[in-house]
PDB file of C-alpha atoms in Angstrom:
ATOM      1  CA  UNK A 209      14.154  -1.558  46.942  1.00 44.00           C
ATOM      2  CA  UNK A 210      13.532   0.088  50.257  1.00 48.00           C
ATOM      3  CA  UNK A 211      11.745  -1.817  53.040  1.00 68.00           C
ATOM      4  CA  UNK A 212       9.501   1.195  53.641  1.00 77.00           C
ATOM      5  CA  UNK A 213       6.059   1.276  52.099  1.00 83.00           C
ATOM      6  CA  UNK A 214       5.289   3.799  49.324  1.00 82.00           C
ATOM      7  CA  UNK A 215       3.005   5.703  51.704  1.00 87.00           C
ATOM      8  CA  UNK A 216       5.754   5.981  54.322  1.00 88.00           C
ATOM      9  CA  UNK A 217       8.193   7.176  51.671  1.00 86.00           C
ATOM     10  CA  UNK A 218       5.613   9.740  50.529  1.00 89.00           C
ATOM     11  CA  UNK A 219       5.265  11.080  54.072  1.00 91.00           C
ATOM     12  CA  UNK A 220       9.055  11.280  54.413  1.00 88.00           C
ATOM     13  CA  UNK A 221       9.366  13.082  51.069  1.00 88.00           C
ATOM     14  CA  UNK A 222       6.657  15.615  51.936  1.00 91.00           C
ATOM     15  CA  UNK A 223       8.230  16.218  55.349  1.00 93.00           C
ATOM     16  CA  UNK A 224      11.642  16.791  53.763  1.00 89.00           C
ATOM     17  CA  UNK A 225      10.035  19.107  51.206  1.00 90.00           C
ATOM     18  CA  UNK A 226       8.376  21.233  53.902  1.00 90.00           C
ATOM     19  CA  UNK A 227      11.480  21.403  56.108  1.00 91.00           C
ATOM     20  CA  UNK A 228      13.819  22.201  53.216  1.00 89.00           C
ATOM     21  CA  UNK A 229      11.477  24.787  51.719  1.00 89.00           C
ATOM     22  CA  UNK A 230      11.061  26.631  55.000  1.00 90.00           C
ATOM     23  CA  UNK A 231      14.749  26.341  55.831  1.00 89.00           C
ATOM     24  CA  UNK A 232      16.070  27.610  52.500  1.00 90.00           C
ATOM     25  CA  UNK A 233      13.477  30.377  52.210  1.00 90.00           C
ATOM     26  CA  UNK A 234      14.096  31.467  55.794  1.00 90.00           C
ATOM     27  CA  UNK A 235      17.852  31.435  55.309  1.00 89.00           C
ATOM     28  CA  UNK A 236      17.691  33.570  52.160  1.00 88.00           C
ATOM     29  CA  UNK A 237      15.252  35.936  53.841  1.00 89.00           C
ATOM     30  CA  UNK A 238      17.531  36.260  56.870  1.00 88.00           C
ATOM     31  CA  UNK A 239      20.474  36.936  54.574  1.00 86.00           C
ATOM     32  CA  UNK A 240      18.536  39.713  52.821  1.00 86.00           C
ATOM     33  CA  UNK A 241      17.760  41.315  56.176  1.00 85.00           C
ATOM     34  CA  UNK A 242      21.348  40.969  57.384  1.00 81.00           C
ATOM     35  CA  UNK A 243      22.617  42.774  54.297  1.00 81.00           C
ATOM     36  CA  UNK A 244      20.048  45.553  54.654  1.00 80.00           C
ATOM     37  CA  UNK A 245      18.164  44.473  51.524  1.00 84.00           C
ATOM     38  CA  UNK A 246      14.641  44.528  52.905  1.00 85.00           C
ATOM     39  CA  UNK A 247      13.261  45.108  49.411  1.00 87.00           C
ATOM     40  CA  UNK A 248      14.543  41.649  48.453  1.00 87.00           C
ATOM     41  CA  UNK A 249      12.922  39.872  51.394  1.00 89.00           C
ATOM     42  CA  UNK A 250       9.793  38.687  49.566  1.00 90.00           C
ATOM     43  CA  UNK A 251      11.640  37.643  46.367  1.00 90.00           C
ATOM     44  CA  UNK A 252      14.184  35.705  48.439  1.00 90.00           C
ATOM     45  CA  UNK A 253      11.474  33.920  50.404  1.00 91.00           C
ATOM     46  CA  UNK A 254       9.571  33.017  47.248  1.00 92.00           C
ATOM     47  CA  UNK A 255      12.615  31.967  45.236  1.00 91.00           C
ATOM     48  CA  UNK A 256      13.986  29.870  48.096  1.00 88.00           C
ATOM     49  CA  UNK A 257      10.687  28.072  48.529  1.00 90.00           C
ATOM     50  CA  UNK A 258      10.288  27.574  44.771  1.00 92.00           C
ATOM     51  CA  UNK A 259      13.780  26.211  44.177  1.00 90.00           C
ATOM     52  CA  UNK A 260      13.445  23.886  47.159  1.00 88.00           C
ATOM     53  CA  UNK A 261      10.098  22.611  45.938  1.00 88.00           C
ATOM     54  CA  UNK A 262      11.501  21.856  42.492  1.00 91.00           C
ATOM     55  CA  UNK A 263      14.742  20.196  43.612  1.00 88.00           C
ATOM     56  CA  UNK A 264      13.421  18.318  46.627  1.00 88.00           C
ATOM     57  CA  UNK A 265      10.146  17.586  44.828  1.00 88.00           C
ATOM     58  CA  UNK A 266      11.924  15.815  41.974  1.00 89.00           C
ATOM     59  CA  UNK A 267      14.226  13.941  44.354  1.00 85.00           C
ATOM     60  CA  UNK A 268      11.262  13.068  46.568  1.00 86.00           C
ATOM     61  CA  UNK A 269       9.248  11.726  43.639  1.00 88.00           C
ATOM     62  CA  UNK A 270      12.159   9.485  42.648  1.00 85.00           C
ATOM     63  CA  UNK A 271      12.470   8.327  46.252  1.00 85.00           C
ATOM     64  CA  UNK A 272       8.759   7.515  46.494  1.00 88.00           C
ATOM     65  CA  UNK A 273       8.885   5.486  43.271  1.00 86.00           C
ATOM     66  CA  UNK A 274      12.249   3.749  43.554  1.00 82.00           C
ATOM     67  CA  UNK A 275      12.891   3.744  47.295  1.00 78.00           C
ATOM     68  CA  UNK A 276      16.423   4.295  48.554  1.00 71.00           C
ATOM     69  CA  UNK A 277      17.984   3.623  45.136  1.00 69.00           C
ATOM     70  CA  UNK A 278      18.569   7.359  44.683  1.00 64.00           C
ATOM     71  CA  UNK A 279      20.328   7.596  48.046  1.00 66.00           C
ATOM     72  CA  UNK A 280      22.625   4.710  47.113  1.00 69.00           C
ATOM     73  CA  UNK A 281      23.468   6.220  43.729  1.00 68.00           C
ATOM     74  CA  UNK A 282      24.155   9.695  45.151  1.00 69.00           C
ATOM     75  CA  UNK A 283      26.549   8.955  47.992  1.00 71.00           C
ATOM     76  CA  UNK A 284      26.860  12.366  49.638  1.00 80.00           C
ATOM     77  CA  UNK A 285      28.719  12.697  52.905  1.00 87.00           C
ATOM     78  CA  UNK A 286      26.513  15.247  54.630  1.00 87.00           C
ATOM     79  CA  UNK A 287      28.950  15.428  57.544  1.00 93.00           C
ATOM     80  CA  UNK A 288      31.499  16.942  55.145  1.00 94.00           C
ATOM     81  CA  UNK A 289      28.912  19.506  54.050  1.00 93.00           C
ATOM     82  CA  UNK A 290      27.922  20.436  57.606  1.00 93.00           C
ATOM     83  CA  UNK A 291      31.490  20.685  58.845  1.00 96.00           C
ATOM     84  CA  UNK A 292      32.374  22.719  55.767  1.00 95.00           C
ATOM     85  CA  UNK A 293      29.501  25.080  56.536  1.00 94.00           C
ATOM     86  CA  UNK A 294      30.798  25.535  60.089  1.00 95.00           C
ATOM     87  CA  UNK A 295      34.331  26.298  58.883  1.00 96.00           C
ATOM     88  CA  UNK A 296      33.014  28.652  56.202  1.00 94.00           C
ATOM     89  CA  UNK A 297      30.847  30.531  58.692  1.00 94.00           C
ATOM     90  CA  UNK A 298      33.772  31.037  61.068  1.00 95.00           C
ATOM     91  CA  UNK A 299      36.210  32.058  58.324  1.00 94.00           C
ATOM     92  CA  UNK A 300      33.909  34.522  56.592  1.00 92.00           C
ATOM     93  CA  UNK A 301      32.565  35.955  59.846  1.00 93.00           C
ATOM     94  CA  UNK A 302      36.117  36.756  60.879  1.00 94.00           C
ATOM     95  CA  UNK A 303      37.044  38.082  57.449  1.00 91.00           C
ATOM     96  CA  UNK A 304      34.055  40.430  57.191  1.00 90.00           C
ATOM     97  CA  UNK A 305      34.645  41.644  60.740  1.00 91.00           C
ATOM     98  CA  UNK A 306      38.310  42.476  60.142  1.00 90.00           C
ATOM     99  CA  UNK A 307      38.151  43.552  56.478  1.00 86.00           C
ATOM    100  CA  UNK A 308      34.723  44.918  55.421  1.00 83.00           C
ATOM    101  CA  UNK A 309      34.208  44.754  51.680  1.00 77.00           C
ATOM    102  CA  UNK A 310      32.383  48.043  51.111  1.00 80.00           C
ATOM    103  CA  UNK A 311      32.153  51.449  52.832  1.00 82.00           C
ATOM    104  CA  UNK A 312      28.541  50.675  53.712  1.00 79.00           C
ATOM    105  CA  UNK A 313      29.622  47.467  55.413  1.00 80.00           C
ATOM    106  CA  UNK A 314      32.445  49.281  57.214  1.00 82.00           C
ATOM    107  CA  UNK A 315      29.866  51.604  58.769  1.00 83.00           C
ATOM    108  CA  UNK A 316      28.122  48.664  60.443  1.00 82.00           C
ATOM    109  CA  UNK A 317      28.890  47.297  63.883  1.00 86.00           C
ATOM    110  CA  UNK A 318      31.438  44.450  63.981  1.00 88.00           C
ATOM    111  CA  UNK A 319      28.806  41.939  65.104  1.00 88.00           C
ATOM    112  CA  UNK A 320      26.588  42.907  62.168  1.00 86.00           C
ATOM    113  CA  UNK A 321      29.456  42.337  59.750  1.00 89.00           C
ATOM    114  CA  UNK A 322      30.163  39.016  61.451  1.00 91.00           C
ATOM    115  CA  UNK A 323      26.565  37.897  60.937  1.00 90.00           C
ATOM    116  CA  UNK A 324      26.677  38.910  57.279  1.00 88.00           C
ATOM    117  CA  UNK A 325      29.912  37.028  56.748  1.00 90.00           C
ATOM    118  CA  UNK A 326      28.690  33.959  58.617  1.00 92.00           C
ATOM    119  CA  UNK A 327      25.545  33.709  56.491  1.00 91.00           C
ATOM    120  CA  UNK A 328      27.532  33.885  53.269  1.00 90.00           C
ATOM    121  CA  UNK A 329      30.151  31.563  54.739  1.00 92.00           C
ATOM    122  CA  UNK A 330      27.560  28.879  55.413  1.00 93.00           C
ATOM    123  CA  UNK A 331      26.616  28.729  51.735  1.00 90.00           C
ATOM    124  CA  UNK A 332      30.210  28.860  50.537  1.00 92.00           C
ATOM    125  CA  UNK A 333      31.309  26.362  53.170  1.00 94.00           C
ATOM    126  CA  UNK A 334      28.713  23.787  52.129  1.00 93.00           C
ATOM    127  CA  UNK A 335      29.994  23.932  48.550  1.00 92.00           C
ATOM    128  CA  UNK A 336      33.620  23.734  49.679  1.00 94.00           C
ATOM    129  CA  UNK A 337      32.831  20.862  52.034  1.00 94.00           C
ATOM    130  CA  UNK A 338      31.121  18.849  49.310  1.00 93.00           C
ATOM    131  CA  UNK A 339      33.991  19.642  46.949  1.00 93.00           C
ATOM    132  CA  UNK A 340      36.490  18.446  49.561  1.00 94.00           C
ATOM    133  CA  UNK A 341      34.502  15.236  49.937  1.00 93.00           C
ATOM    134  CA  UNK A 342      34.496  14.731  46.145  1.00 92.00           C
ATOM    135  CA  UNK A 343      38.226  15.372  45.809  1.00 93.00           C
ATOM    136  CA  UNK A 344      39.042  13.196  48.818  1.00 92.00           C
ATOM    137  CA  UNK A 345      36.917  10.279  47.700  1.00 88.00           C
ATOM    138  CA  UNK A 346      36.422   9.372  51.352  1.00 89.00           C
ATOM    139  CA  UNK A 347      33.896  10.218  54.016  1.00 90.00           C
ATOM    140  CA  UNK A 348      35.011  12.645  56.707  1.00 93.00           C
ATOM    141  CA  UNK A 349      36.297  11.076  59.902  1.00 92.00           C
ATOM    142  CA  UNK A 350      37.338  12.984  62.992  1.00 93.00           C
ATOM    143  CA  UNK A 351      40.491  11.045  63.724  1.00 92.00           C
ATOM    144  CA  UNK A 352      43.821  12.823  63.254  1.00 91.00           C
ATOM    145  CA  UNK A 353      44.449  11.554  59.721  1.00 90.00           C
ATOM    146  CA  UNK A 354      40.916  12.056  58.441  1.00 92.00           C
ATOM    147  CA  UNK A 355      40.591  15.543  59.891  1.00 94.00           C
ATOM    148  CA  UNK A 356      43.995  16.636  58.563  1.00 94.00           C
ATOM    149  CA  UNK A 357      43.130  15.271  55.118  1.00 94.00           C
ATOM    150  CA  UNK A 358      39.806  17.115  55.039  1.00 95.00           C
ATOM    151  CA  UNK A 359      41.202  20.436  56.282  1.00 95.00           C
ATOM    152  CA  UNK A 360      44.114  20.327  53.837  1.00 95.00           C
ATOM    153  CA  UNK A 361      41.824  19.647  50.879  1.00 94.00           C
ATOM    154  CA  UNK A 362      39.385  22.303  52.107  1.00 95.00           C
ATOM    155  CA  UNK A 363      42.218  24.840  52.152  1.00 95.00           C
ATOM    156  CA  UNK A 364      43.496  23.787  48.713  1.00 94.00           C
ATOM    157  CA  UNK A 365      40.005  24.084  47.219  1.00 93.00           C
ATOM    158  CA  UNK A 366      39.476  27.458  48.895  1.00 92.00           C
ATOM    159  CA  UNK A 367      42.756  28.748  47.437  1.00 92.00           C
ATOM    160  CA  UNK A 368      41.884  27.325  44.008  1.00 89.00           C
ATOM    161  CA  UNK A 369      38.492  29.025  44.113  1.00 87.00           C
ATOM    162  CA  UNK A 370      40.185  32.266  45.151  1.00 86.00           C
ATOM    163  CA  UNK A 371      42.519  32.091  42.160  1.00 86.00           C
ATOM    164  CA  UNK A 372      39.578  31.504  39.813  1.00 82.00           C
ATOM    165  CA  UNK A 373      37.649  34.438  41.309  1.00 79.00           C
ATOM    166  CA  UNK A 374      40.735  36.644  41.023  1.00 81.00           C
ATOM    167  CA  UNK A 375      41.162  35.671  37.369  1.00 78.00           C
ATOM    168  CA  UNK A 376      37.498  36.476  36.749  1.00 74.00           C
ATOM    169  CA  UNK A 377      37.851  39.904  38.388  1.00 74.00           C
ATOM    170  CA  UNK A 378      40.848  40.736  36.202  1.00 78.00           C
ATOM    171  CA  UNK A 379      39.641  39.332  32.873  1.00 76.00           C
ATOM    172  CA  UNK A 380      35.840  39.323  33.336  1.00 74.00           C
ATOM    173  CA  UNK A 381      35.344  35.797  32.080  1.00 68.00           C
ATOM    174  CA  UNK A 382      31.882  34.641  30.966  1.00 72.00           C
ATOM    175  CA  UNK A 383      29.988  32.199  33.170  1.00 65.00           C
ATOM    176  CA  UNK A 384      30.645  29.367  30.726  1.00 69.00           C
ATOM    177  CA  UNK A 385      34.387  29.913  30.975  1.00 68.00           C
ATOM    178  CA  UNK A 386      34.191  29.882  34.772  1.00 69.00           C
ATOM    179  CA  UNK A 387      32.359  26.556  34.666  1.00 72.00           C
ATOM    180  CA  UNK A 388      34.956  25.179  32.264  1.00 74.00           C
ATOM    181  CA  UNK A 389      37.662  26.221  34.728  1.00 79.00           C
ATOM    182  CA  UNK A 390      35.992  24.831  37.848  1.00 82.00           C
ATOM    183  CA  UNK A 391      35.184  21.351  36.525  1.00 83.00           C
ATOM    184  CA  UNK A 392      38.690  20.515  35.212  1.00 86.00           C
ATOM    185  CA  UNK A 393      40.228  21.913  38.400  1.00 86.00           C
ATOM    186  CA  UNK A 394      38.050  19.645  40.557  1.00 87.00           C
ATOM    187  CA  UNK A 395      38.770  16.617  38.377  1.00 90.00           C
ATOM    188  CA  UNK A 396      42.506  17.354  38.376  1.00 91.00           C
ATOM    189  CA  UNK A 397      42.520  17.583  42.175  1.00 91.00           C
ATOM    190  CA  UNK A 398      40.567  14.322  42.418  1.00 92.00           C
ATOM    191  CA  UNK A 399      43.019  12.552  40.114  1.00 93.00           C
ATOM    192  CA  UNK A 400      46.000  14.005  41.974  1.00 92.00           C
ATOM    193  CA  UNK A 401      44.676  12.846  45.342  1.00 92.00           C
ATOM    194  CA  UNK A 402      43.989   9.410  43.873  1.00 90.00           C
ATOM    195  CA  UNK A 403      47.576   9.136  42.643  1.00 92.00           C
ATOM    196  CA  UNK A 404      48.938  10.163  46.045  1.00 91.00           C
ATOM    197  CA  UNK A 405      46.676   7.629  47.784  1.00 90.00           C
ATOM    198  CA  UNK A 406      47.823   4.815  45.486  1.00 90.00           C
ATOM    199  CA  UNK A 407      51.468   5.706  46.031  1.00 89.00           C
ATOM    200  CA  UNK A 408      50.946   5.755  49.795  1.00 86.00           C
ATOM    201  CA  UNK A 409      49.194   2.374  49.646  1.00 86.00           C
ATOM    202  CA  UNK A 410      52.034   0.931  47.547  1.00 86.00           C
ATOM    203  CA  UNK A 411      54.646   2.178  50.020  1.00 84.00           C
ATOM    204  CA  UNK A 412      52.661   0.724  52.899  1.00 79.00           C
ATOM    205  CA  UNK A 413      52.370  -2.627  51.133  1.00 80.00           C
ATOM    206  CA  UNK A 414      56.119  -2.655  50.410  1.00 79.00           C
ATOM    207  CA  UNK A 415      56.998  -2.357  54.085  1.00 73.00           C
ATOM    208  CA  UNK A 416      58.025  -5.456  55.947  1.00 56.00           C
ATOM    209  CA  UNK A 417      55.747  -6.616  58.778  1.00 61.00           C
ATOM    210  CA  UNK A 418      58.396  -5.559  61.320  1.00 56.00           C
ATOM    211  CA  UNK A 419      58.565  -2.042  59.837  1.00 57.00           C
ATOM    212  CA  UNK A 420      54.786  -1.679  59.949  1.00 54.00           C
ATOM    213  CA  UNK A 421      54.697  -2.909  63.548  1.00 54.00           C
ATOM    214  CA  UNK A 422      57.430  -0.451  64.560  1.00 53.00           C
ATOM    215  CA  UNK A 423      55.680   2.439  62.738  1.00 54.00           C
ATOM    216  CA  UNK A 424      52.321   1.655  64.345  1.00 55.00           C
ATOM    217  CA  UNK A 425      53.997   1.444  67.752  1.00 53.00           C
ATOM    218  CA  UNK A 426      55.384   4.962  67.334  1.00 51.00           C
ATOM    219  CA  UNK A 427      51.973   6.430  66.458  1.00 50.00           C
TER     220      UNK A 427
END
């Protein structure tokens, strides 16, 4: 159980609910404006606030009742999500600037296309970042090995998602089929990374102490 009192947890949950609701609604509203969809501004604001209230409200109620048990059960590396959002924003901003998707988008100024791409890239990047964290099985670290591992998995997941989207555009798969493709792909990547990690650990354990000392001295 958490050391915080139920009242303190209630205040924290309500604060998170207000911040998340305003943030999500504002983000969706900004995206509608960036894409020139002013008629969708009110629906986006309302839907963002409603979805946030439902999701964060349920999670907040569990937190108020059970304390930090929910946080321990759902071990999410939010640094992976935030860094993924940053990468996604940069990638999609550049892509939309260089290769506009529609004639209407091509008629816009480059900075407008960059903003549109960045907003979409934030959403996509969060998903890719969380997926990279799931496949990796480790929290993101900004040392050379941890950063290389994260970026490689991020790229692999991005390419895998691109292949799935391409298959959907060619065959027009139903949503259920897309879900059935995404889940096994993520699990297969997770299992593959686990096998590689175990093999690397076995090779490291098989080294003699002198070999390990020499290898560490080189790095």
